Amino acid sequence: MDSKALMVAVAAALFGTTLVFAHSFEVGDLAVGHPWARPTAPGATIGAGYLTVTNNGAEADRLIGGSSTAAARVELHTMSMDEGVMKMRAVEGFEIAPGETLTLAPGGNHLMLMDLAGPLVEGASVPATLTFEKAGTVDVELMIEKMPSEGPGSSGEHSGHGGMDHGGH
Amino acid sequence: MDDLRPFLLAGIAVCVAILAGLGLTLLLPAGAPPQAPTAASAPVPIGGPFTLVGGDGLTVTDADFRGRFMLVFFGFTHCPDVCPTALEEMGRTLETLGEDSKRVTPVFISVDPERDTPDMVQDYVAFFDTRIVGLTGSDAQIDAVAKAYKVYHEKVEIEGGYTVDHTALTYLMGPDGTFRQLFRPQETPEERAKAIKAAIAAEPETTPQEGS
Ligand SMILES: [Cu+2]
């Protein structure tokens, strides 16, 4: 176990697994925050990944794709609720304007992991590569964890919903 | 192209029905005692008889749930986000209900019978909570139950496969099998449990021999 994994394990033991453990990656002017994915049921062939990308530069960029050893393909999907009907669609990319943060989160847009090599097990992490139109590629780790809203006292943090509202509280 | 029209019309009808249902449910205060069935609470009747297939390959009908509340969600196992969330929250709703959860059977019904075999569905729901009953069936059986529950579902091609657009509401059905109320995705398990507790309190158990 390397020291980072040990730290994560210790932190998880101390604070419980529901803690949203901040980890981040940078490429050019982009900062990728806390990439994670849901644990999947045995036999599931698909999974969903989430993260934030903050554009600290002066120019717009776009997240245009990704890959992972955990899945045959990584697609970019939008997810919307329209009069109670869930609709998911593949898109070419997500724009990140200067100074803005792109948020992929439960109940909304996500990385879709297609044809999983195996189940995504809570507590593990899987490598992934994100591709941006201008900044290029960056390797990240998707931490496999349950929805942050899990656990008691989470009513104010019911962030898993409302794909339409972008992080406003 | 012409043959799309019936589907479009059906889709619109379903949307209107859902909107009507939503509108009415929103007008009811949370946790309001159930109204006299049909007339006030559900002008558009939601629910009804169904015949489906359970995880052991056995036939399951709505009558098998009579005497218990049902918490019903429609989804599919290749659903990455909304369905896992709904099932996790179903589990948390049961946790929050505590003892009262014994009067509620959580039910997940597949809208993707083409891929979702009975065993797949049962394994899938058990991952979230072993109390959840996973059901699938033939195309005709699924179409029938979706129609009864006013659930829109449509296959949509995406790269390398397909997804299923579907209604992502959770339905609370009474011990007599009739509609009580629906929960929208943004309602928390705590809010749902509160409403379900109120519904349970308003309808004391009628079969005293039920032990645990
Ligand atoms: Cu997706």
Short mmCIF file of C-alpha atoms and ligand atoms in Angstrom, two decimals:
data_model
loop_
_atom_site.label_atom_id
_atom_site.label_comp_id
_atom_site.label_asym_id
_atom_site.label_seq_id
_atom_site.Cartn_x
_atom_site.Cartn_y
_atom_site.Cartn_z
CA MET A 1 0.00 0.00 0.00
CA ASP A 2 1.51 3.33 -0.96
CA SER A 3 1.39 6.26 1.42
CA LYS A 4 -1.48 7.98 -0.34
CA ALA A 5 -3.63 4.88 -0.23
CA LEU A 6 -2.73 4.47 3.41
CA MET A 7 -3.74 8.04 4.14
CA VAL A 8 -7.05 7.50 2.41
CA ALA A 9 -7.61 4.30 4.34
CA VAL A 10 -6.78 5.97 7.65
CA ALA A 11 -9.00 8.92 6.84
CA ALA A 12 -11.82 6.60 5.84
CA ALA A 13 -11.42 4.69 9.09
CA LEU A 14 -11.39 7.89 11.12
CA PHE A 15 -14.18 9.76 9.44
CA GLY A 16 -16.29 7.00 7.96
CA THR A 17 -16.65 6.09 4.35
CA THR A 18 -19.30 8.68 3.67
CA LEU A 19 -16.76 11.45 3.87
CA VAL A 20 -16.28 13.16 0.56
CA PHE A 21 -12.57 12.90 0.28
CA ALA A 22 -11.17 15.78 -1.67
CA HIS A 23 -8.62 14.89 -4.28
CA SER A 24 -7.75 16.90 -7.31
CA PHE A 25 -5.76 16.92 -10.52
CA GLU A 26 -4.53 19.70 -12.75
CA VAL A 27 -3.87 20.09 -16.43
CA GLY A 28 -3.01 23.48 -17.86
CA ASP A 29 -5.46 25.98 -16.44
CA LEU A 30 -7.96 23.29 -15.53
CA ALA A 31 -8.43 21.82 -12.09
CA VAL A 32 -10.27 18.51 -11.88
CA GLY A 33 -11.93 18.06 -8.51
CA HIS A 34 -12.80 14.82 -6.78
CA PRO A 35 -13.43 12.36 -9.59
CA TRP A 36 -15.54 9.49 -8.25
CA ALA A 37 -17.88 6.76 -9.38
CA ARG A 38 -20.71 4.84 -7.79
CA PRO A 39 -20.21 1.28 -6.68
CA THR A 40 -21.99 -1.05 -9.09
CA ALA A 41 -24.15 -4.09 -8.54
CA PRO A 42 -22.65 -7.50 -9.35
CA GLY A 43 -23.04 -8.16 -13.04
CA ALA A 44 -23.68 -4.51 -13.90
CA THR A 45 -22.15 -3.57 -17.22
CA ILE A 46 -22.32 0.18 -16.84
CA GLY A 47 -21.35 2.76 -14.25
CA ALA A 48 -21.45 6.50 -13.74
CA GLY A 49 -18.57 8.80 -12.90
CA TYR A 50 -18.67 12.32 -11.53
CA LEU A 51 -16.26 15.21 -11.06
CA THR A 52 -15.85 18.95 -11.29
CA VAL A 53 -13.62 20.86 -13.69
CA THR A 54 -12.76 24.46 -12.90
CA ASN A 55 -11.35 26.60 -15.66
CA ASN A 56 -8.83 29.03 -14.14
CA GLY A 57 -7.67 30.23 -17.54
CA ALA A 58 -8.77 33.03 -19.82
CA GLU A 59 -10.05 30.80 -22.60
CA ALA A 60 -12.94 28.37 -22.80
CA ASP A 61 -12.11 24.69 -23.01
CA ARG A 62 -14.15 21.56 -23.48
CA LEU A 63 -14.16 18.13 -21.91
CA ILE A 64 -14.39 15.99 -25.03
CA GLY A 65 -13.83 12.45 -23.84
CA GLY A 66 -12.22 9.99 -21.55
CA SER A 67 -11.07 6.45 -21.09
CA SER A 68 -10.50 4.02 -18.27
CA THR A 69 -9.04 0.58 -17.82
CA ALA A 70 -12.22 -0.21 -15.88
CA ALA A 71 -14.47 0.15 -18.91
CA ALA A 72 -14.41 -0.49 -22.63
CA ARG A 73 -15.54 3.06 -23.29
CA VAL A 74 -16.14 6.27 -21.40
CA GLU A 75 -18.88 8.46 -22.82
CA LEU A 76 -20.10 11.90 -21.87
CA HIS A 77 -23.77 11.86 -21.02
CA THR A 78 -26.36 14.43 -20.18
CA MET A 79 -29.19 13.43 -17.89
CA SER A 80 -32.30 15.42 -17.46
CA MET A 81 -35.64 15.07 -15.79
CA ASP A 82 -38.51 16.23 -17.91
CA GLU A 83 -41.92 16.07 -16.19
CA GLY A 84 -40.78 13.12 -14.14
CA VAL A 85 -39.24 11.36 -17.14
CA MET A 86 -35.52 10.58 -17.01
CA LYS A 87 -33.69 11.13 -20.27
CA MET A 88 -30.05 10.31 -20.88
CA ARG A 89 -28.16 11.26 -24.01
CA ALA A 90 -24.57 11.05 -25.23
CA VAL A 91 -22.94 14.37 -26.09
CA GLU A 92 -19.74 15.39 -27.87
CA GLY A 93 -18.43 17.51 -25.06
CA PHE A 94 -19.04 19.79 -22.10
CA GLU A 95 -17.98 23.41 -22.39
CA ILE A 96 -16.07 25.01 -19.51
CA ALA A 97 -16.08 28.79 -19.77
CA PRO A 98 -13.26 30.83 -18.19
CA GLY A 99 -13.80 31.13 -14.46
CA GLU A 100 -16.58 28.57 -14.54
CA THR A 101 -16.83 25.11 -13.03
CA LEU A 102 -18.31 22.17 -14.87
CA THR A 103 -20.07 19.85 -12.44
CA LEU A 104 -20.87 16.26 -13.26
CA ALA A 105 -22.94 14.99 -10.34
CA PRO A 106 -25.66 12.48 -9.47
CA GLY A 107 -29.00 13.47 -10.88
CA GLY A 108 -27.34 15.21 -13.79
CA ASN A 109 -24.59 14.94 -16.33
CA HIS A 110 -22.04 12.19 -15.90
CA LEU A 111 -19.21 10.15 -17.33
CA MET A 112 -20.77 6.93 -18.51
CA LEU A 113 -18.56 3.91 -18.08
CA MET A 114 -19.65 1.42 -20.72
CA ASP A 115 -18.97 -2.32 -20.62
CA LEU A 116 -17.28 -2.47 -17.25
CA ALA A 117 -14.37 -4.88 -16.90
CA GLY A 118 -15.74 -5.77 -13.47
CA PRO A 119 -17.86 -4.36 -10.67
CA LEU A 120 -16.82 -1.02 -9.20
CA VAL A 121 -16.21 -1.86 -5.57
CA GLU A 122 -16.75 0.68 -2.84
CA GLY A 123 -13.46 1.82 -1.30
CA ALA A 124 -11.39 1.04 -4.39
CA SER A 125 -10.38 3.47 -7.09
CA VAL A 126 -9.93 3.11 -10.82
CA PRO A 127 -7.65 5.03 -13.17
CA ALA A 128 -9.17 7.17 -15.88
CA THR A 129 -7.92 9.64 -18.45
CA LEU A 130 -9.82 12.78 -19.34
CA THR A 131 -9.37 14.55 -22.65
CA PHE A 132 -9.84 18.28 -23.07
CA GLU A 133 -9.96 20.08 -26.40
CA LYS A 134 -7.20 22.54 -25.54
CA ALA A 135 -5.56 21.44 -22.30
CA GLY A 136 -5.00 17.90 -23.56
CA THR A 137 -5.21 14.81 -21.40
CA VAL A 138 -4.89 14.23 -17.67
CA ASP A 139 -4.77 11.03 -15.69
CA VAL A 140 -7.09 10.90 -12.68
CA GLU A 141 -8.31 8.35 -10.17
CA LEU A 142 -12.01 7.73 -9.82
CA MET A 143 -12.70 6.90 -6.20
CA ILE A 144 -15.46 4.36 -5.82
CA GLU A 145 -17.83 5.59 -3.18
CA LYS A 146 -21.49 5.90 -2.37
CA MET A 147 -23.50 9.03 -2.93
CA PRO A 148 -22.41 11.84 -0.60
CA SER A 149 -25.99 12.25 0.62
CA GLU A 150 -25.73 8.86 2.31
CA GLY A 151 -26.12 8.82 6.08
CA PRO A 152 -27.98 10.73 8.75
CA GLY A 153 -28.21 14.48 8.93
CA SER A 154 -27.88 14.80 5.21
CA SER A 155 -31.16 16.47 4.44
CA GLY A 156 -29.54 19.80 3.69
CA GLU A 157 -27.02 18.08 1.49
CA HIS A 158 -29.39 16.29 -0.78
CA SER A 159 -27.11 17.05 -3.66
CA GLY A 160 -28.01 13.95 -5.59
CA HIS A 161 -30.95 15.63 -7.16
CA GLY A 162 -32.11 18.48 -9.27
CA GLY A 163 -29.87 18.00 -12.27
CA MET A 164 -31.08 21.35 -13.45
CA ASP A 165 -29.70 23.46 -10.65
CA HIS A 166 -26.01 23.93 -10.71
CA GLY A 167 -24.75 23.74 -7.18
CA GLY A 168 -26.70 26.67 -5.79
CA HIS A 169 -27.85 26.42 -2.19
CA MET B 1 -42.80 8.29 -40.16
CA ASP B 2 -46.58 7.91 -40.03
CA ASP B 3 -46.31 5.01 -37.62
CA LEU B 4 -44.66 7.29 -35.07
CA ARG B 5 -47.83 9.26 -34.60
CA PRO B 6 -49.64 6.88 -32.27
CA PHE B 7 -46.56 6.80 -30.05
CA LEU B 8 -46.30 10.56 -30.03
CA LEU B 9 -49.94 10.90 -29.13
CA ALA B 10 -49.60 8.24 -26.47
CA GLY B 11 -46.55 10.03 -25.10
CA ILE B 12 -48.39 13.31 -24.93
CA ALA B 13 -51.36 11.65 -23.25
CA VAL B 14 -49.07 10.08 -20.69
CA CYS B 15 -47.36 13.40 -20.01
CA VAL B 16 -50.68 15.10 -19.53
CA ALA B 17 -51.78 12.32 -17.22
CA ILE B 18 -48.60 12.59 -15.19
CA LEU B 19 -48.92 16.35 -14.98
CA ALA B 20 -52.48 16.04 -13.81
CA GLY B 21 -51.41 13.52 -11.22
CA LEU B 22 -48.52 15.67 -10.09
CA GLY B 23 -50.64 18.76 -9.87
CA LEU B 24 -53.14 17.03 -7.66
CA THR B 25 -50.57 15.44 -5.44
CA LEU B 26 -48.88 18.77 -4.92
CA LEU B 27 -52.16 20.27 -3.83
CA LEU B 28 -52.46 17.70 -1.07
CA PRO B 29 -50.60 18.62 2.10
CA ALA B 30 -47.78 16.20 2.81
CA GLY B 31 -48.94 13.41 5.02
CA ALA B 32 -52.60 14.21 4.55
CA PRO B 33 -54.78 11.26 5.47
CA PRO B 34 -55.71 9.28 2.40
CA GLN B 35 -58.85 10.57 0.78
CA ALA B 36 -61.71 8.33 -0.05
CA PRO B 37 -60.14 6.26 -2.80
CA THR B 38 -60.18 7.43 -6.38
CA ALA B 39 -62.40 10.51 -6.45
CA ALA B 40 -60.26 13.08 -4.66
CA SER B 41 -56.76 11.67 -4.54
CA ALA B 42 -56.47 10.14 -7.97
CA PRO B 43 -58.70 11.45 -10.70
CA VAL B 44 -56.41 9.66 -13.12
CA PRO B 45 -56.26 6.21 -11.60
CA ILE B 46 -52.70 5.04 -11.15
CA GLY B 47 -51.96 1.38 -10.67
CA GLY B 48 -54.07 -1.70 -11.05
CA PRO B 49 -53.70 -5.39 -11.68
CA PHE B 50 -50.42 -6.72 -13.03
CA THR B 51 -48.82 -10.05 -13.75
CA LEU B 52 -45.02 -10.07 -13.76
CA VAL B 53 -42.06 -12.36 -13.20
CA GLY B 54 -39.99 -12.37 -10.01
CA GLY B 55 -36.37 -13.23 -9.38
CA ASP B 56 -37.04 -16.94 -9.02
CA GLY B 57 -38.87 -17.03 -12.33
CA LEU B 58 -42.19 -17.31 -10.55
CA THR B 59 -45.26 -15.37 -11.54
CA VAL B 60 -45.97 -12.41 -9.28
CA THR B 61 -49.23 -10.47 -9.36
CA ASP B 62 -50.50 -7.36 -7.63
CA ALA B 63 -52.66 -9.62 -5.44
CA ASP B 64 -49.50 -11.02 -3.84
CA PHE B 65 -48.93 -7.61 -2.24
CA ARG B 66 -52.47 -7.07 -0.96
CA GLY B 67 -52.57 -6.12 2.70
CA ARG B 68 -49.27 -4.27 2.50
CA PHE B 69 -48.28 -0.89 1.20
CA MET B 70 -46.19 -0.97 -1.96
CA LEU B 71 -43.46 1.49 -2.82
CA VAL B 72 -43.05 1.13 -6.57
CA PHE B 73 -40.29 2.40 -8.84
CA PHE B 74 -39.80 1.64 -12.53
CA GLY B 75 -36.28 1.47 -13.94
CA PHE B 76 -33.73 -0.77 -15.60
CA THR B 77 -30.44 -2.33 -14.62
CA HIS B 78 -28.43 -0.50 -17.32
CA CYS B 79 -29.41 2.79 -15.74
CA PRO B 80 -26.34 4.49 -14.27
CA ASP B 81 -27.71 7.26 -12.18
CA VAL B 82 -31.38 7.72 -11.50
CA CYS B 83 -32.18 4.09 -10.76
CA PRO B 84 -29.28 3.49 -8.35
CA THR B 85 -30.23 6.72 -6.58
CA ALA B 86 -33.87 5.71 -6.38
CA LEU B 87 -33.00 2.27 -5.04
CA GLU B 88 -30.50 3.58 -2.51
CA GLU B 89 -33.13 6.00 -1.34
CA MET B 90 -35.74 3.27 -1.21
CA GLY B 91 -33.41 1.46 1.18
CA ARG B 92 -32.91 4.58 3.27
CA THR B 93 -36.65 5.22 3.33
CA LEU B 94 -37.14 1.73 4.77
CA GLU B 95 -34.41 2.35 7.33
CA THR B 96 -36.07 5.57 8.37
CA LEU B 97 -39.44 3.84 8.64
CA GLY B 98 -38.07 1.44 11.23
CA GLU B 99 -40.82 -0.88 12.47
CA ASP B 100 -43.28 0.56 9.99
CA SER B 101 -41.16 -0.75 7.14
CA LYS B 102 -42.68 -4.16 7.84
CA ARG B 103 -45.92 -2.92 6.36
CA VAL B 104 -44.27 -1.76 3.14
CA THR B 105 -43.00 -3.86 0.26
CA PRO B 106 -40.56 -1.99 -1.97
CA VAL B 107 -40.91 -3.01 -5.60
CA PHE B 108 -38.70 -2.33 -8.61
CA ILE B 109 -40.20 -3.03 -12.03
CA SER B 110 -38.00 -3.20 -15.12
CA VAL B 111 -38.87 -1.14 -18.17
CA ASP B 112 -36.19 -3.04 -20.11
CA PRO B 113 -37.50 -6.61 -20.29
CA GLU B 114 -35.33 -7.22 -23.35
CA ARG B 115 -32.13 -7.16 -21.27
CA ASP B 116 -33.39 -7.53 -17.72
CA THR B 117 -33.91 -11.18 -16.89
CA PRO B 118 -35.69 -12.04 -13.62
CA ASP B 119 -32.44 -13.07 -11.95
CA MET B 120 -30.57 -9.98 -13.15
CA VAL B 121 -33.25 -7.73 -11.73
CA GLN B 122 -33.33 -9.55 -8.41
CA ASP B 123 -29.53 -9.45 -8.05
CA TYR B 124 -29.54 -5.79 -9.01
CA VAL B 125 -32.08 -4.68 -6.41
CA ALA B 126 -30.53 -6.87 -3.70
CA PHE B 127 -27.33 -4.88 -4.09
CA PHE B 128 -29.20 -1.84 -2.79
CA ASP B 129 -31.50 -3.48 -0.26
CA THR B 130 -32.40 -7.14 0.11
CA ARG B 131 -35.98 -6.21 0.95
CA ILE B 132 -36.64 -4.82 -2.52
CA VAL B 133 -38.61 -7.10 -4.82
CA GLY B 134 -37.33 -6.97 -8.40
CA LEU B 135 -39.80 -7.72 -11.17
CA THR B 136 -39.63 -8.01 -14.92
CA GLY B 137 -41.73 -9.82 -17.51
CA SER B 138 -42.57 -10.12 -21.15
CA ASP B 139 -42.78 -7.00 -23.31
CA ALA B 140 -46.56 -7.24 -23.11
CA GLN B 141 -46.57 -7.62 -19.32
CA ILE B 142 -44.26 -4.64 -18.88
CA ASP B 143 -46.25 -2.53 -21.32
CA ALA B 144 -49.41 -3.35 -19.39
CA VAL B 145 -48.05 -2.49 -15.94
CA ALA B 146 -46.39 0.68 -17.26
CA LYS B 147 -49.68 1.71 -18.80
CA ALA B 148 -51.51 1.04 -15.54
CA TYR B 149 -49.04 3.18 -13.60
CA LYS B 150 -48.93 5.89 -16.30
CA VAL B 151 -45.23 5.24 -16.71
CA TYR B 152 -43.66 6.51 -19.88
CA HIS B 153 -40.87 4.33 -21.23
CA GLU B 154 -39.12 4.43 -24.54
CA LYS B 155 -35.99 2.81 -25.91
CA VAL B 156 -33.52 5.33 -27.28
CA GLU B 157 -30.48 4.29 -29.29
CA ILE B 158 -27.15 5.51 -28.02
CA GLU B 159 -23.69 4.61 -29.23
CA GLY B 160 -23.10 0.92 -28.70
CA GLY B 161 -26.54 0.15 -27.36
CA TYR B 162 -29.62 1.80 -26.04
CA THR B 163 -30.99 3.52 -22.99
CA VAL B 164 -34.58 3.75 -21.81
CA ASP B 165 -36.23 7.09 -21.16
CA HIS B 166 -38.63 6.43 -18.35
CA THR B 167 -40.75 8.00 -15.67
CA ALA B 168 -38.63 8.20 -12.50
CA LEU B 169 -41.32 8.76 -9.90
CA THR B 170 -41.93 6.52 -6.90
CA TYR B 171 -45.48 5.43 -6.18
CA LEU B 172 -47.00 4.62 -2.81
CA MET B 173 -49.83 2.14 -3.16
CA GLY B 174 -52.19 1.22 -0.33
CA PRO B 175 -52.88 -2.17 1.24
CA ASP B 176 -55.90 -2.45 -1.06
CA GLY B 177 -53.66 -1.91 -4.08
CA THR B 178 -54.90 1.56 -4.89
CA PHE B 179 -52.80 4.67 -5.41
CA ARG B 180 -51.93 6.77 -2.38
CA GLN B 181 -49.33 9.27 -3.51
CA LEU B 182 -46.26 9.77 -5.62
CA PHE B 183 -42.81 10.96 -4.70
CA ARG B 184 -40.69 13.06 -6.97
CA PRO B 185 -36.92 12.42 -7.16
CA GLN B 186 -36.09 15.53 -5.13
CA GLU B 187 -38.04 14.35 -2.10
CA THR B 188 -35.66 12.95 0.51
CA PRO B 189 -36.01 9.53 2.13
CA GLU B 190 -36.82 11.36 5.38
CA GLU B 191 -39.67 13.26 3.74
CA ARG B 192 -40.95 10.09 2.13
CA ALA B 193 -40.79 8.12 5.36
CA LYS B 194 -42.78 10.83 7.11
CA ALA B 195 -45.53 10.70 4.51
CA ILE B 196 -45.57 6.91 4.51
CA LYS B 197 -45.77 6.80 8.31
CA ALA B 198 -48.79 9.09 8.16
CA ALA B 199 -50.42 6.85 5.56
CA ILE B 200 -49.72 3.78 7.67
CA ALA B 201 -51.08 5.42 10.82
CA ALA B 202 -54.27 6.26 8.95
CA GLU B 203 -54.76 2.65 7.95
CA PRO B 204 -54.27 0.30 10.90
CA GLU B 205 -53.53 -3.27 10.04
CA THR B 206 -56.66 -5.22 9.30
CA THR B 207 -55.15 -8.67 9.65
CA PRO B 208 -54.16 -9.02 13.32
CA GLN B 209 -52.62 -12.46 12.85
CA GLU B 210 -49.68 -10.95 11.01
CA GLY B 211 -46.88 -11.47 13.54
CA SER B 212 -43.70 -9.84 12.35
CU CU C 1 -25.22 7.71 -18.95
#
